[in-house]
Amino acid sequence: MLFWALAYDKASVAKARKDCQGNAFLPCEQVYKFGSSTREHFPGLEVRKRYLAAAWVAGEKGYDGKLYIASGEPTFRSAADKAIMACQVATGAPECTLIDYTADGILLTFRSDANDGALVETTAARAIKAAQGRCKKAKVRCTLQAQFDARKAGQFVHEFSPGSQPQ
């Protein structure tokens, strides 16, 4: 989740952090901070993002238990198009849907009581904690699976339950 705030004193900063936290599983991370007297806000190399997108077959009919991932792309659109296209080519499904994406983050795959899932976070450690929090809140047992880094270029296929055929 992306959240931004303008804060000018300690109370405003505290309120912004509390508002950001909301119902999130993990504490909010401050990404960038600059003073109000700064005239120019030219970002450094940290803003050169690499994008990752993941897609799977839309709906239960034709779902093959796989997640199609494109990562290391210079734009969100490029990553999304490649993930959806890989899904459609591999499955012949008329409709594949984008299930998650990130810029410079980590995608973590998991299974919970025969359901497949994925989530994105800023780091591998946060992804693990977020998945554990999500599963605990849902009161299901989860098996954490593979992690994919948006900064590592490539196209990948993740099979949630190798060797089995989805029903």
PDB file of C-alpha atoms in Angstrom:
ATOM      1  CA  MET A   1       0.000   0.000   0.000  1.00  0.00           C
ATOM      2  CA  LEU A   2       1.277   3.481  -0.834  1.00  0.00           C
ATOM      3  CA  PHE A   3       0.537   6.305   1.575  1.00  0.00           C
ATOM      4  CA  TRP A   4       1.860   9.857   1.644  1.00  0.00           C
ATOM      5  CA  ALA A   5       1.489  12.697   4.098  1.00  0.00           C
ATOM      6  CA  LEU A   6       2.504  16.276   4.657  1.00  0.00           C
ATOM      7  CA  ALA A   7       3.619  16.705   8.247  1.00  0.00           C
ATOM      8  CA  TYR A   8       5.157  19.743   9.884  1.00  0.00           C
ATOM      9  CA  ASP A   9       5.497  18.816  13.562  1.00  0.00           C
ATOM     10  CA  LYS A  10       5.870  15.721  15.747  1.00  0.00           C
ATOM     11  CA  ALA A  11       2.112  15.409  16.319  1.00  0.00           C
ATOM     12  CA  SER A  12       1.434  15.537  12.563  1.00  0.00           C
ATOM     13  CA  VAL A  13       4.099  12.909  11.912  1.00  0.00           C
ATOM     14  CA  ALA A  14       2.609  10.641  14.602  1.00  0.00           C
ATOM     15  CA  LYS A  15      -0.895  11.061  13.138  1.00  0.00           C
ATOM     16  CA  ALA A  16       0.362  10.315   9.614  1.00  0.00           C
ATOM     17  CA  ARG A  17       2.032   7.111  10.820  1.00  0.00           C
ATOM     18  CA  LYS A  18      -1.102   6.036  12.702  1.00  0.00           C
ATOM     19  CA  ASP A  19      -3.296   6.738   9.658  1.00  0.00           C
ATOM     20  CA  CYS A  20      -0.911   4.795   7.440  1.00  0.00           C
ATOM     21  CA  GLN A  21      -0.943   1.764   9.708  1.00  0.00           C
ATOM     22  CA  GLY A  22      -4.726   1.329   9.570  1.00  0.00           C
ATOM     23  CA  ASN A  23      -5.489  -2.377   9.271  1.00  0.00           C
ATOM     24  CA  ALA A  24      -2.094  -3.311   7.827  1.00  0.00           C
ATOM     25  CA  PHE A  25      -0.312  -6.429   9.057  1.00  0.00           C
ATOM     26  CA  LEU A  26       3.067  -4.697   9.251  1.00  0.00           C
ATOM     27  CA  PRO A  27       4.354  -1.307  10.363  1.00  0.00           C
ATOM     28  CA  CYS A  28       4.518   1.330   7.634  1.00  0.00           C
ATOM     29  CA  GLU A  29       7.908   2.127   6.149  1.00  0.00           C
ATOM     30  CA  GLN A  30       9.067   5.648   5.421  1.00  0.00           C
ATOM     31  CA  VAL A  31      10.390   5.692   1.869  1.00  0.00           C
ATOM     32  CA  TYR A  32      11.437   9.297   1.403  1.00  0.00           C
ATOM     33  CA  LYS A  33      11.513  12.470   3.473  1.00  0.00           C
ATOM     34  CA  PHE A  34      12.482  16.014   2.588  1.00  0.00           C
ATOM     35  CA  GLY A  35      12.263  19.388   4.287  1.00  0.00           C
ATOM     36  CA  SER A  36       9.743  22.030   3.317  1.00  0.00           C
ATOM     37  CA  SER A  37      12.531  24.500   2.613  1.00  0.00           C
ATOM     38  CA  THR A  38      13.997  22.256  -0.099  1.00  0.00           C
ATOM     39  CA  ARG A  39      13.616  24.032  -3.441  1.00  0.00           C
ATOM     40  CA  GLU A  40      14.380  21.139  -5.746  1.00  0.00           C
ATOM     41  CA  HIS A  41      13.184  17.596  -5.267  1.00  0.00           C
ATOM     42  CA  PHE A  42      15.258  15.737  -7.833  1.00  0.00           C
ATOM     43  CA  PRO A  43      15.246  12.080  -6.926  1.00  0.00           C
ATOM     44  CA  GLY A  44      18.334   9.928  -7.107  1.00  0.00           C
ATOM     45  CA  LEU A  45      18.835   6.499  -8.629  1.00  0.00           C
ATOM     46  CA  GLU A  46      16.443   4.971  -6.084  1.00  0.00           C
ATOM     47  CA  VAL A  47      13.491   6.007  -8.252  1.00  0.00           C
ATOM     48  CA  ARG A  48      14.575   3.913 -11.208  1.00  0.00           C
ATOM     49  CA  LYS A  49      12.117   1.185 -10.471  1.00  0.00           C
ATOM     50  CA  ARG A  50      11.894  -2.318 -11.868  1.00  0.00           C
ATOM     51  CA  TYR A  51       8.434  -3.798 -12.037  1.00  0.00           C
ATOM     52  CA  LEU A  52       7.023  -7.270 -11.469  1.00  0.00           C
ATOM     53  CA  ALA A  53       3.523  -8.434 -12.352  1.00  0.00           C
ATOM     54  CA  ALA A  54       1.828 -11.794 -11.810  1.00  0.00           C
ATOM     55  CA  ALA A  55      -1.195 -13.263 -13.585  1.00  0.00           C
ATOM     56  CA  TRP A  56      -3.246 -16.434 -13.525  1.00  0.00           C
ATOM     57  CA  VAL A  57      -6.344 -17.809 -15.246  1.00  0.00           C
ATOM     58  CA  ALA A  58      -9.458 -15.823 -14.324  1.00  0.00           C
ATOM     59  CA  GLY A  59     -12.071 -17.947 -12.567  1.00  0.00           C
ATOM     60  CA  GLU A  60     -11.993 -21.638 -11.717  1.00  0.00           C
ATOM     61  CA  LYS A  61     -12.660 -22.977 -15.216  1.00  0.00           C
ATOM     62  CA  GLY A  62      -9.340 -23.572 -16.911  1.00  0.00           C
ATOM     63  CA  TYR A  63      -7.275 -22.651 -13.852  1.00  0.00           C
ATOM     64  CA  ASP A  64      -4.036 -24.645 -14.056  1.00  0.00           C
ATOM     65  CA  GLY A  65      -2.604 -24.017 -10.582  1.00  0.00           C
ATOM     66  CA  LYS A  66       0.158 -21.815 -11.945  1.00  0.00           C
ATOM     67  CA  LEU A  67       1.193 -18.200 -11.603  1.00  0.00           C
ATOM     68  CA  TYR A  68       2.816 -16.429 -14.558  1.00  0.00           C
ATOM     69  CA  ILE A  69       5.341 -13.774 -13.547  1.00  0.00           C
ATOM     70  CA  ALA A  70       7.207 -11.113 -15.505  1.00  0.00           C
ATOM     71  CA  SER A  71       9.853  -9.187 -13.576  1.00  0.00           C
ATOM     72  CA  GLY A  72      12.667  -6.711 -14.067  1.00  0.00           C
ATOM     73  CA  GLU A  73      10.578  -4.647 -16.466  1.00  0.00           C
ATOM     74  CA  PRO A  74      11.094  -0.877 -16.826  1.00  0.00           C
ATOM     75  CA  THR A  75       7.347  -0.110 -16.678  1.00  0.00           C
ATOM     76  CA  PHE A  76       4.301  -1.515 -14.936  1.00  0.00           C
ATOM     77  CA  ARG A  77       2.475  -1.874 -18.261  1.00  0.00           C
ATOM     78  CA  SER A  78       5.302  -3.928 -19.764  1.00  0.00           C
ATOM     79  CA  ALA A  79       5.362  -6.307 -16.777  1.00  0.00           C
ATOM     80  CA  ALA A  80       1.561  -6.648 -16.729  1.00  0.00           C
ATOM     81  CA  ASP A  81       1.292  -7.275 -20.475  1.00  0.00           C
ATOM     82  CA  LYS A  82       4.037  -9.924 -20.412  1.00  0.00           C
ATOM     83  CA  ALA A  83       2.535 -11.761 -17.412  1.00  0.00           C
ATOM     84  CA  ILE A  84      -0.952 -11.833 -18.929  1.00  0.00           C
ATOM     85  CA  MET A  85       0.367 -12.871 -22.349  1.00  0.00           C
ATOM     86  CA  ALA A  86       2.447 -15.701 -20.831  1.00  0.00           C
ATOM     87  CA  CYS A  87      -0.656 -16.974 -19.027  1.00  0.00           C
ATOM     88  CA  GLN A  88      -2.807 -16.851 -22.153  1.00  0.00           C
ATOM     89  CA  VAL A  89      -0.195 -18.542 -24.356  1.00  0.00           C
ATOM     90  CA  ALA A  90       0.498 -21.322 -21.828  1.00  0.00           C
ATOM     91  CA  THR A  91      -3.112 -22.091 -20.977  1.00  0.00           C
ATOM     92  CA  GLY A  92      -5.107 -21.083 -24.025  1.00  0.00           C
ATOM     93  CA  ALA A  93      -7.469 -19.445 -21.547  1.00  0.00           C
ATOM     94  CA  PRO A  94      -9.589 -16.651 -22.991  1.00  0.00           C
ATOM     95  CA  GLU A  95      -9.026 -14.548 -19.905  1.00  0.00           C
ATOM     96  CA  CYS A  96      -6.074 -14.251 -17.573  1.00  0.00           C
ATOM     97  CA  THR A  97      -6.092 -11.686 -14.813  1.00  0.00           C
ATOM     98  CA  LEU A  98      -3.401  -9.696 -13.100  1.00  0.00           C
ATOM     99  CA  ILE A  99      -3.395 -10.661  -9.419  1.00  0.00           C
ATOM    100  CA  ASP A 100      -0.578  -8.519  -8.035  1.00  0.00           C
ATOM    101  CA  TYR A 101       2.337  -6.288  -8.937  1.00  0.00           C
ATOM    102  CA  THR A 102       5.192  -4.396  -7.313  1.00  0.00           C
ATOM    103  CA  ALA A 103       7.959  -1.946  -8.085  1.00  0.00           C
ATOM    104  CA  ASP A 104      11.324  -3.028  -6.647  1.00  0.00           C
ATOM    105  CA  GLY A 105       9.558  -5.362  -4.238  1.00  0.00           C
ATOM    106  CA  ILE A 106       9.149  -9.060  -3.564  1.00  0.00           C
ATOM    107  CA  LEU A 107       6.304 -11.360  -4.583  1.00  0.00           C
ATOM    108  CA  LEU A 108       5.779 -14.291  -2.180  1.00  0.00           C
ATOM    109  CA  THR A 109       3.663 -17.285  -3.167  1.00  0.00           C
ATOM    110  CA  PHE A 110       1.869 -19.512  -0.661  1.00  0.00           C
ATOM    111  CA  ARG A 111      -0.838 -22.168  -0.279  1.00  0.00           C
ATOM    112  CA  SER A 112      -3.471 -22.214   2.407  1.00  0.00           C
ATOM    113  CA  ASP A 113      -5.837 -25.154   2.776  1.00  0.00           C
ATOM    114  CA  ALA A 114      -5.719 -25.945  -0.981  1.00  0.00           C
ATOM    115  CA  ASN A 115      -6.065 -22.276  -1.971  1.00  0.00           C
ATOM    116  CA  ASP A 116      -3.294 -20.569  -3.884  1.00  0.00           C
ATOM    117  CA  GLY A 117      -2.105 -17.087  -3.007  1.00  0.00           C
ATOM    118  CA  ALA A 118       0.494 -14.430  -3.570  1.00  0.00           C
ATOM    119  CA  LEU A 119       1.295 -11.084  -2.031  1.00  0.00           C
ATOM    120  CA  VAL A 120       3.852  -8.347  -2.521  1.00  0.00           C
ATOM    121  CA  GLU A 121       5.964  -6.434  -0.033  1.00  0.00           C
ATOM    122  CA  THR A 122       9.053  -4.243   0.001  1.00  0.00           C
ATOM    123  CA  THR A 123      11.420  -6.927   1.343  1.00  0.00           C
ATOM    124  CA  ALA A 124      11.505 -10.701   1.676  1.00  0.00           C
ATOM    125  CA  ALA A 125      11.281 -10.480   5.475  1.00  0.00           C
ATOM    126  CA  ARG A 126       8.207  -8.225   5.301  1.00  0.00           C
ATOM    127  CA  ALA A 127       6.585 -10.548   2.750  1.00  0.00           C
ATOM    128  CA  ILE A 128       7.008 -13.523   5.073  1.00  0.00           C
ATOM    129  CA  LYS A 129       5.572 -11.613   8.042  1.00  0.00           C
ATOM    130  CA  ALA A 130       2.662 -10.304   5.951  1.00  0.00           C
ATOM    131  CA  ALA A 131       1.780 -13.794   4.677  1.00  0.00           C
ATOM    132  CA  GLN A 132       1.959 -15.222   8.190  1.00  0.00           C
ATOM    133  CA  GLY A 133      -0.238 -12.370   9.444  1.00  0.00           C
ATOM    134  CA  ARG A 134      -2.764 -12.861   6.657  1.00  0.00           C
ATOM    135  CA  CYS A 135      -2.989 -16.604   7.304  1.00  0.00           C
ATOM    136  CA  LYS A 136      -3.255 -16.134  11.061  1.00  0.00           C
ATOM    137  CA  LYS A 137      -6.054 -13.591  10.620  1.00  0.00           C
ATOM    138  CA  ALA A 138      -7.890 -15.985   8.265  1.00  0.00           C
ATOM    139  CA  LYS A 139      -7.273 -18.838  10.744  1.00  0.00           C
ATOM    140  CA  VAL A 140      -5.766 -21.124   8.106  1.00  0.00           C
ATOM    141  CA  ARG A 141      -2.507 -23.035   7.908  1.00  0.00           C
ATOM    142  CA  CYS A 142      -0.222 -21.737   5.167  1.00  0.00           C
ATOM    143  CA  THR A 143       2.804 -23.099   3.400  1.00  0.00           C
ATOM    144  CA  LEU A 144       5.091 -20.338   2.198  1.00  0.00           C
ATOM    145  CA  GLN A 145       6.551 -21.076  -1.209  1.00  0.00           C
ATOM    146  CA  ALA A 146       8.766 -19.185  -3.667  1.00  0.00           C
ATOM    147  CA  GLN A 147       9.822 -15.549  -3.660  1.00  0.00           C
ATOM    148  CA  PHE A 148      10.358 -13.473  -6.792  1.00  0.00           C
ATOM    149  CA  ASP A 149      12.328 -10.213  -6.814  1.00  0.00           C
ATOM    150  CA  ALA A 150      11.116  -7.406  -9.101  1.00  0.00           C
ATOM    151  CA  ARG A 151      14.720  -6.331  -9.695  1.00  0.00           C
ATOM    152  CA  LYS A 152      15.644  -9.715 -11.212  1.00  0.00           C
ATOM    153  CA  ALA A 153      14.717  -9.747 -14.900  1.00  0.00           C
ATOM    154  CA  GLY A 154      12.914 -12.715 -16.370  1.00  0.00           C
ATOM    155  CA  GLN A 155       9.678 -14.547 -16.972  1.00  0.00           C
ATOM    156  CA  PHE A 156       8.791 -17.282 -14.527  1.00  0.00           C
ATOM    157  CA  VAL A 157       6.048 -19.837 -13.977  1.00  0.00           C
ATOM    158  CA  HIS A 158       5.280 -20.819 -10.398  1.00  0.00           C
ATOM    159  CA  GLU A 159       3.413 -24.088  -9.861  1.00  0.00           C
ATOM    160  CA  PHE A 160       1.572 -23.948  -6.533  1.00  0.00           C
ATOM    161  CA  SER A 161       1.188 -27.714  -6.160  1.00  0.00           C
ATOM    162  CA  PRO A 162       3.724 -29.525  -8.359  1.00  0.00           C
ATOM    163  CA  GLY A 163       2.648 -32.910  -9.628  1.00  0.00           C
ATOM    164  CA  SER A 164      -1.039 -32.481  -8.902  1.00  0.00           C
ATOM    165  CA  GLN A 165      -3.863 -31.488 -11.178  1.00  0.00           C
ATOM    166  CA  PRO A 166      -6.191 -28.735  -9.947  1.00  0.00           C
ATOM    167  CA  GLN A 167      -9.831 -29.759  -9.622  1.00  0.00           C
TER     168      GLN A 167
END
